[in-house]
XYZ file of C-alpha atoms in Angstrom:
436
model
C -172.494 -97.908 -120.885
C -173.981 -95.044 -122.948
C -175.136 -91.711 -121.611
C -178.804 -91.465 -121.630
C -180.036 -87.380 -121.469
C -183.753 -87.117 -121.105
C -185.828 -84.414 -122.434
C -185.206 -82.519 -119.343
C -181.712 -82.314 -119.605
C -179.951 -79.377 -120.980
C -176.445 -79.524 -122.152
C -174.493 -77.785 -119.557
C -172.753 -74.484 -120.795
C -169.474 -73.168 -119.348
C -169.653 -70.123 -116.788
C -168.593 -66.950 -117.491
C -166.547 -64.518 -115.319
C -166.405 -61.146 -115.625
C -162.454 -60.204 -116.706
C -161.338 -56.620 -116.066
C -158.236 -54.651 -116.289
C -157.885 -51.994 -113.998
C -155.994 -49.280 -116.083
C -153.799 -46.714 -113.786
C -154.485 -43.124 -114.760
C -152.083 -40.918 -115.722
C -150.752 -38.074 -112.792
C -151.739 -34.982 -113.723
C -148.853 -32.358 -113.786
C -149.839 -31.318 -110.390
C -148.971 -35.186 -108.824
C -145.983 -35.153 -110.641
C -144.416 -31.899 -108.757
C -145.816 -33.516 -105.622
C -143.828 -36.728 -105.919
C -141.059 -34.723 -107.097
C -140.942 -32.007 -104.182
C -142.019 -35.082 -101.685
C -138.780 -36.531 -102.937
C -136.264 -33.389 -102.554
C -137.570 -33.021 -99.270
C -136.167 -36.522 -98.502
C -132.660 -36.031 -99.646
C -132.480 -33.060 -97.788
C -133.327 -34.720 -94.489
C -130.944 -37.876 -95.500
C -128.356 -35.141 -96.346
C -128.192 -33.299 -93.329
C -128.496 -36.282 -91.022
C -125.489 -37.885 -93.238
C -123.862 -34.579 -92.955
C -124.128 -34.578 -89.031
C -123.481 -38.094 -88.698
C -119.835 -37.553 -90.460
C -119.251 -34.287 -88.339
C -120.112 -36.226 -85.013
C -118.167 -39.850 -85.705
C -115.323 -37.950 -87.847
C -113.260 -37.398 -84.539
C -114.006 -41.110 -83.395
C -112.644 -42.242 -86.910
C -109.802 -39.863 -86.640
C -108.873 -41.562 -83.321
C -109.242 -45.382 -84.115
C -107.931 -45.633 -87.671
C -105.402 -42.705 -87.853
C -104.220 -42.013 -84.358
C -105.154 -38.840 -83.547
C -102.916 -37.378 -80.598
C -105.916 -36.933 -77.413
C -103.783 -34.643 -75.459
C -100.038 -35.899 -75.380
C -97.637 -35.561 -77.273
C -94.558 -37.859 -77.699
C -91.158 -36.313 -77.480
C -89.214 -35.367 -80.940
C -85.965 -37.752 -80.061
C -82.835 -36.859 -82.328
C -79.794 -40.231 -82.128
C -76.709 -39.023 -80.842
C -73.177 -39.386 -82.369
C -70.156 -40.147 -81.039
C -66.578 -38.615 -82.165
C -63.989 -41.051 -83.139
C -61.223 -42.164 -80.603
C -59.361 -44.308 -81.984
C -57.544 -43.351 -85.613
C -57.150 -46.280 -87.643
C -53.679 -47.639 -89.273
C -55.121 -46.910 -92.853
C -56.177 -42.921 -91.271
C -52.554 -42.613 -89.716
C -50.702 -44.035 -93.188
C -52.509 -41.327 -94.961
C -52.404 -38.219 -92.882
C -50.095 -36.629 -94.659
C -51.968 -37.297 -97.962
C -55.148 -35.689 -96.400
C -53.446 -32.417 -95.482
C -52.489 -31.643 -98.950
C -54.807 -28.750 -100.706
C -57.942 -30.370 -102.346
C -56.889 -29.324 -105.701
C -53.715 -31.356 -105.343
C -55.410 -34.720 -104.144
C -57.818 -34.324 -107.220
C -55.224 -33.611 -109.743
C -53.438 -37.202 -108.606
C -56.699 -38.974 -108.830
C -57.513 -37.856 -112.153
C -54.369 -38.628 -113.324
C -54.125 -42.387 -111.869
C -57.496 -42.924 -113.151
C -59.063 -42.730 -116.859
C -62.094 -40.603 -116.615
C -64.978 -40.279 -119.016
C -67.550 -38.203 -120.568
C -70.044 -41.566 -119.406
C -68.362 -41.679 -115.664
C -68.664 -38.082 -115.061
C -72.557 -37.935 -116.136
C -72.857 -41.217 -113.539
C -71.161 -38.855 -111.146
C -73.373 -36.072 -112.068
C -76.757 -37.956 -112.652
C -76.577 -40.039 -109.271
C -75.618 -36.519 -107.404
C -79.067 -35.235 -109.130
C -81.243 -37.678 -108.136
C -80.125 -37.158 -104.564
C -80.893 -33.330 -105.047
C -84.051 -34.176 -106.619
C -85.070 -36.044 -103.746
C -83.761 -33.689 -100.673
C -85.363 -30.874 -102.789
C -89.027 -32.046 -101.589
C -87.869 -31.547 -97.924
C -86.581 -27.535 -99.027
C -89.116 -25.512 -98.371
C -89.399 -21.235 -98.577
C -90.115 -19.426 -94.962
C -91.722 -16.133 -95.597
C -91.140 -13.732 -92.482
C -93.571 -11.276 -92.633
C -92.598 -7.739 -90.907
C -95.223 -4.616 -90.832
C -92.833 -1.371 -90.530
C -93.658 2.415 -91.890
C -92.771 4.545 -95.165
C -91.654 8.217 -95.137
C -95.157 9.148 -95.186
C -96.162 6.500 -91.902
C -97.877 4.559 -94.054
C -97.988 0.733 -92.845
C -95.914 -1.508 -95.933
C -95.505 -5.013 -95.325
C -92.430 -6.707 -95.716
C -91.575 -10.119 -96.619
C -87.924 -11.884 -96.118
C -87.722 -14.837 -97.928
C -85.018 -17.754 -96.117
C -84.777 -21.258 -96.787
C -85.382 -24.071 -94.266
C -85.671 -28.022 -94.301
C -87.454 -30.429 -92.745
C -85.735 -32.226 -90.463
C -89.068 -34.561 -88.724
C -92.449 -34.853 -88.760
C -94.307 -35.825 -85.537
C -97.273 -35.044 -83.243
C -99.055 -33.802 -86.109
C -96.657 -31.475 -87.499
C -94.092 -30.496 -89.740
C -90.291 -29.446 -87.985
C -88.296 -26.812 -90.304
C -84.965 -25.988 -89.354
C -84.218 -22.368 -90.931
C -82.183 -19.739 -89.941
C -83.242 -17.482 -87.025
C -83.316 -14.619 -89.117
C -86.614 -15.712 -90.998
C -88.304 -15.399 -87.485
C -86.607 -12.617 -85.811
C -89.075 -9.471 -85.172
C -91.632 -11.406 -87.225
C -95.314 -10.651 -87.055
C -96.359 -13.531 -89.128
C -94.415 -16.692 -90.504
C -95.612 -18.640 -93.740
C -94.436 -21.470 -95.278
C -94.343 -22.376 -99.385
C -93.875 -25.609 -100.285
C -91.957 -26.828 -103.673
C -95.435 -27.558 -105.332
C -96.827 -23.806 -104.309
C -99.394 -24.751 -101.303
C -98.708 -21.664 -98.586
C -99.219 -22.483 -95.065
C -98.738 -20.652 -91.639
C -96.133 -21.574 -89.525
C -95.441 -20.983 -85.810
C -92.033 -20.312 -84.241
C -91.184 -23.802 -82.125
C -88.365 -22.179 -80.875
C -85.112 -20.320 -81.202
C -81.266 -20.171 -80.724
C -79.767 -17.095 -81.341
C -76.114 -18.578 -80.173
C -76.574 -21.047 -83.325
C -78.437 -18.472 -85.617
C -80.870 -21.500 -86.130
C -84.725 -21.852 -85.285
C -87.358 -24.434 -85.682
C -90.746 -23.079 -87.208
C -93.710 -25.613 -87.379
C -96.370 -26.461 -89.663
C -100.176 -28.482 -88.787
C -100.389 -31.491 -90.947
C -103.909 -30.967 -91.206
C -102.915 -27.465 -94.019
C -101.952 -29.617 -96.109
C -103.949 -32.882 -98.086
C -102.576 -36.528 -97.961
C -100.875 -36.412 -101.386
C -99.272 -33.316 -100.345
C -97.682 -34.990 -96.835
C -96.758 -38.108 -99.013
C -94.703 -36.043 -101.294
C -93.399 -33.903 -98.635
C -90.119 -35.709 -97.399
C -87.781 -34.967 -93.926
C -84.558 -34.875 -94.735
C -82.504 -37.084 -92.458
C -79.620 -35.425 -90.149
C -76.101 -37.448 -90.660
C -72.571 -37.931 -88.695
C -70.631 -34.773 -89.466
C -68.422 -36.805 -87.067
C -67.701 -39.246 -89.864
C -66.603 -36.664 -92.711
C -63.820 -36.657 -94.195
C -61.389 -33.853 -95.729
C -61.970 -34.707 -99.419
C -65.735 -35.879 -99.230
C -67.718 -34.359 -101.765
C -70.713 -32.499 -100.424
C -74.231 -30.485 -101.901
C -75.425 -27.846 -100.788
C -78.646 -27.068 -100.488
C -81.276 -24.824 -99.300
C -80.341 -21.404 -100.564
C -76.346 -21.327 -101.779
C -77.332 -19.149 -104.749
C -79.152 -16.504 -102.781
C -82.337 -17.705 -104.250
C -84.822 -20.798 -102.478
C -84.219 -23.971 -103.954
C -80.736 -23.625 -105.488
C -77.798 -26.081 -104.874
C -73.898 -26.243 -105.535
C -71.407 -28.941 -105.365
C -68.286 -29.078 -103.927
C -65.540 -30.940 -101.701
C -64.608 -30.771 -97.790
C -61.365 -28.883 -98.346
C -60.705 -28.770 -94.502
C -61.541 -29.522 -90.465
C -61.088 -28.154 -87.475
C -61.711 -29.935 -84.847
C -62.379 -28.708 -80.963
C -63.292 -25.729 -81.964
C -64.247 -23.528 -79.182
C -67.962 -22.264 -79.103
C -70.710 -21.354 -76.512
C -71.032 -24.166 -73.578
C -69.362 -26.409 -75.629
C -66.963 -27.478 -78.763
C -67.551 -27.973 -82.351
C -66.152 -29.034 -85.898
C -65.832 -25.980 -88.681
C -66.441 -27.704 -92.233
C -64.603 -25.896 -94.645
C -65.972 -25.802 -98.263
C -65.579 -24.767 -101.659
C -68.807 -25.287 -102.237
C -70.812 -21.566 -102.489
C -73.081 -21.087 -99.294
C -74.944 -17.997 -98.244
C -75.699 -18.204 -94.663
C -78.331 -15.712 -95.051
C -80.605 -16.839 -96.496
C -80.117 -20.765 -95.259
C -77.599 -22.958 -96.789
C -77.235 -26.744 -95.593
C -74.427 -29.154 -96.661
C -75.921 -32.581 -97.411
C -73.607 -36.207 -97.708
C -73.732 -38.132 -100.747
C -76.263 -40.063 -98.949
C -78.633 -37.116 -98.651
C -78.371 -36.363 -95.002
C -78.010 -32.992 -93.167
C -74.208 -32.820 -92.310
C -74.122 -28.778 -91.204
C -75.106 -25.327 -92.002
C -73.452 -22.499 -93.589
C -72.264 -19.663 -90.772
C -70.438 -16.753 -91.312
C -69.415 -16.875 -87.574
C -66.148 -18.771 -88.003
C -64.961 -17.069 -91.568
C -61.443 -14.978 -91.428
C -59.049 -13.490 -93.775
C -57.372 -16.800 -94.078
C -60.615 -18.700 -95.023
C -62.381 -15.673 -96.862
C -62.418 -17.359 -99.860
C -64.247 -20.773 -98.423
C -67.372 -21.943 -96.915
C -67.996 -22.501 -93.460
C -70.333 -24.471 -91.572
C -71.121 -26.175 -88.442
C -71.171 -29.892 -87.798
C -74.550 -31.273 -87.302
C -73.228 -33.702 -84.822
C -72.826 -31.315 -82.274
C -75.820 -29.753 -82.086
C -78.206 -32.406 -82.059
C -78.989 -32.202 -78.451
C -79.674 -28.748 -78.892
C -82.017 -28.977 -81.820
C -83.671 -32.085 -79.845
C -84.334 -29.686 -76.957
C -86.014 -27.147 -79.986
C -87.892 -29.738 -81.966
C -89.653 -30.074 -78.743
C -90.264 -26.378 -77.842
C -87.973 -26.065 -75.186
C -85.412 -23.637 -74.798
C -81.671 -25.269 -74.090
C -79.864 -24.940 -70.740
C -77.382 -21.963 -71.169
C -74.264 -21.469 -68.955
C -72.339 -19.074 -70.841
C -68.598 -19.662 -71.252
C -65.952 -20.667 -73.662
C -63.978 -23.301 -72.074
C -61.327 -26.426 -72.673
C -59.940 -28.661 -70.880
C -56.922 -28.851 -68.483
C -54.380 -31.188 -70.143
C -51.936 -33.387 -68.337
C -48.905 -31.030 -69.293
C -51.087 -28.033 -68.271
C -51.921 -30.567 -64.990
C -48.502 -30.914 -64.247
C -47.328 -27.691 -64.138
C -49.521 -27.017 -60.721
C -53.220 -26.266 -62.653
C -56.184 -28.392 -61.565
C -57.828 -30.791 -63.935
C -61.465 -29.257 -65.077
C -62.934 -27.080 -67.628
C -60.624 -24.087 -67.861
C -62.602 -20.608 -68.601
C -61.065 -19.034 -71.988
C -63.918 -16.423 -71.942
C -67.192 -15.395 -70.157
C -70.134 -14.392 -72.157
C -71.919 -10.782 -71.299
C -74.570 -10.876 -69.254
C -74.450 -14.768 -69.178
C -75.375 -16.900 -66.130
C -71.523 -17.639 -65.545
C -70.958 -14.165 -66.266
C -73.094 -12.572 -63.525
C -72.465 -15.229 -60.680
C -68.913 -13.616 -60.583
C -67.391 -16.671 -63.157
C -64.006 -15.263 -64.152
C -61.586 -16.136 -67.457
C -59.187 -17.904 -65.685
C -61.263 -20.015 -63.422
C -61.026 -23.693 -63.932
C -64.716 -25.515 -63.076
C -63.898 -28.149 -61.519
C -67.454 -29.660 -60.004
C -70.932 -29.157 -61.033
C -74.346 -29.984 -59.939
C -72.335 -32.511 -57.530
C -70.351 -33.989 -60.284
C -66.590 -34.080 -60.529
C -65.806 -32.221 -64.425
C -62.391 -32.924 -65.692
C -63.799 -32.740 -69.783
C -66.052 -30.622 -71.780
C -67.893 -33.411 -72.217
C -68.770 -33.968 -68.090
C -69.678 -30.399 -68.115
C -71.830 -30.621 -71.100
C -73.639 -33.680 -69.606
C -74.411 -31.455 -66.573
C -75.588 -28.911 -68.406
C -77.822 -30.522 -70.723
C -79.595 -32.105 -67.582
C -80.135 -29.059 -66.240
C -83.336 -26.895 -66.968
C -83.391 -22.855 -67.297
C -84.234 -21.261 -63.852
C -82.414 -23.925 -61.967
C -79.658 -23.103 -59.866
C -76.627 -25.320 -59.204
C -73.712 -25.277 -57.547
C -70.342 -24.596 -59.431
C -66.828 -25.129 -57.880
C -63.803 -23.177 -59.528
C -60.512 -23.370 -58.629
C -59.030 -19.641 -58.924
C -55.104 -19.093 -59.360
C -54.000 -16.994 -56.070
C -50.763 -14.905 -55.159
C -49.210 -18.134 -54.155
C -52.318 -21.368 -54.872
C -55.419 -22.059 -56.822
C -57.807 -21.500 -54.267
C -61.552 -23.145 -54.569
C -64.840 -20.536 -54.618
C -67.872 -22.213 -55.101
C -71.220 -20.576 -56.677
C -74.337 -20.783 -56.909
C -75.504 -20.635 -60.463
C -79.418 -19.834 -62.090
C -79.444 -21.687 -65.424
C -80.088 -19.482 -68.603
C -81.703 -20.562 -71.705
C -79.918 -19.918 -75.170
């Protein structure tokens, strides 16, 4: 139907709204270093609450995801080796081979076999890479000494040895060196191959060995520096044999981080030393006891140290050096800061011809050390020991397991038999425990 509009009616217009845009007014200079200072004040405060956050929960991180020690400390332990006892049919066969002089075993090799240019640089490159690697375990102990010129004016001194790393536990580093870097020193610090110099700490000493153990905190050095930092592992000098080749290590030269190669020319075995018996390695490798020399396997493992204790006119022109094997109690006892149980004699054992002619079985007394424990209970050359701390010694070894379960300061009692006008006749003593 269509729209009707009377006169009335006005056509309806649309409403209008009123549209405006509120326009922001630019800060002034004078907002602008509000906001701005208003803002450096808040990173300050965030900074220095971050800052003590990570100072307060570092310790708690340390603990849960690295391991931090909280208080105690777990014992350095060092695997013991055993001598061989039984010779094999193969060792017996060539006995007689093995005594010949090195030069003459080497000569009949290289004659049997064709050698190359190409074998000897295998020879050569593989013994490098095993150098390469033990040399991140060398590292230089400086032993710093404070004595007086003409004038009394104070000049420092600074010895400069070699030592290697034999572990790495409890939050530190274990250097075996020779106990002249530490003797009479006022400070000790320790370089590493890459530069870094850190203070070290005696651990302890052994002046019947000439060896010591100095230690370094982990926390001197970074993380990439203790991941390229290696311990050198200690071997079985019991398992060398006359012939082996060998590297030396350490300080052969005279100068920190030299080497030398060379053969085992020669063992002896039984060897009589302090509280105990030993194998002599005998070298031709060059070794300078000095200033720390250490004969390392093909394998790279710590086989011995270079000693001038056991060098004579008939070996003048050779290298000694003790067996590692023998020693490892001892430098267990060190690694761990305590001193070893020290009794003080040179000693072997009764054998059964010995027995049969009339002398006891037990530990007979070739010498008495000065001043020693043995020495001032009244211990004579010439005794024979034949108990100890209640237990029946017919070896070296039984006495050496006594000792070593022994502790300095104890007293035990010691049974020698002691050769009369007419019998042995048994004296017992009662014996305070030394420390080496």
């Amino acid at each position: 139907m269509p729209e009707n509009n009377g006169p009335d009616d006005k056509k309806a217009e649309p409403r209008r709204f009123i549209n405006e845009k509120i326009v922001k007014q630019p800060m002034s200079k004078k907002d602008m270093l509000k906001r701005f200072l208003g803002l450096l004040v808040t990173a300050v405060i965030f900074g220095m609450v971050a800052a003590v956050t990570f100072v307060i929960s570092k310790p708690v991180a340390e603990r849960l995801l690295v391991g931090e020690s909280t208080g105690e400390t777990t014992p350095v332990t060092i695997p013991k080796d055993e001598p061989e006892t039984v010779t094999s049919v193969a060792e017996t066969s060539t006995t007689a081979a093995e005594t010949e002089p090195i030069e003459d075993i080497l000569k009949s090799a290289m004659e049997k076999y064709p050698f190359s240019v190409d074998d000897l640089s295998t020879l050569y490159g593989s013994l490098k890479s095993v150098v390469q690697k033990a040399d991140k375990g060398i590292v230089t102990v400086h032993s710093v000494k404070t004595q007086t010129d003409w004038f009394n004016n104070p000049v420092e001194n600074s010895g400069l040895f070699s030592g290697v790393i034999i572990s790495s536990a409890n939050q530190e580093l274990l250097i075996l060196t020779p106990e002249g870097a530490v003797e009479d020193a006022e400070a000790i610090r320790v370089a590493f191959s890459d530069g870094t110099e850190v203070q070290g700490k005696i651990k302890q000493t052994d002046k019947l060995s000439g060896m010591a153990i100095v230690s370094v905190s982990t926390a001197e050095l970074s993380r990439t520096q203790l991941e390229d930092v290696k311990a050198i592992e200690l071997g079985n000098s019991y398992s060398v044999k006359q012939g082996d080749i060998v590297v030396a290590i350490g300080g052969p030269a005279g100068m920190v981080h030299s080497t030398g190669y060379g053969f085992i020319s020669f063992i002896t075995k039984n060897v009589q030393t302090i509280d105990g018996m030993t194998r002599i390695l005998y070298t031709d490798v060059r070794g300078n006891a000095g200033v720390g020399t250490f004969l390392m396997n093909t394998s790279g493992q710590i086989i011995g140290w270079v000693t001038d204790q056991y060098k004579n006119d008939s070996s003048k022109d050779m290298t000694a050096a003790m067996g590692i094997s023998d020693y490892k109690s001892i430098l267990e006892k060190m690694s761990n800061g305590a001193p070893f149980p020290y009794f003080g004699i040179k000693g072997q054992e009764v054998s059964s011809a010995m027995n049969s002619s009339g002398i006891p079985l037990g530990v007979y007394v070739m010498e008495v050390n000065t001043d020693s424990p043995a020495y001032n209970t009244g211990i004579q050359s010439g005794d024979i020991i034949t108990e100890m701390g209640g237990a029946t010694i017919v070896t070296m070894k039984d006495f050496q397991v006594v000792l070593e379960k022994s502790s300095p300061g104890q007293i035990i009692p010691v049974t020698v038999s002691r050769n009369g006008r007419e019998e042995y006749k048994k004296i017992q003593y009662q014996v305070t425990i030394g420390a080496r």
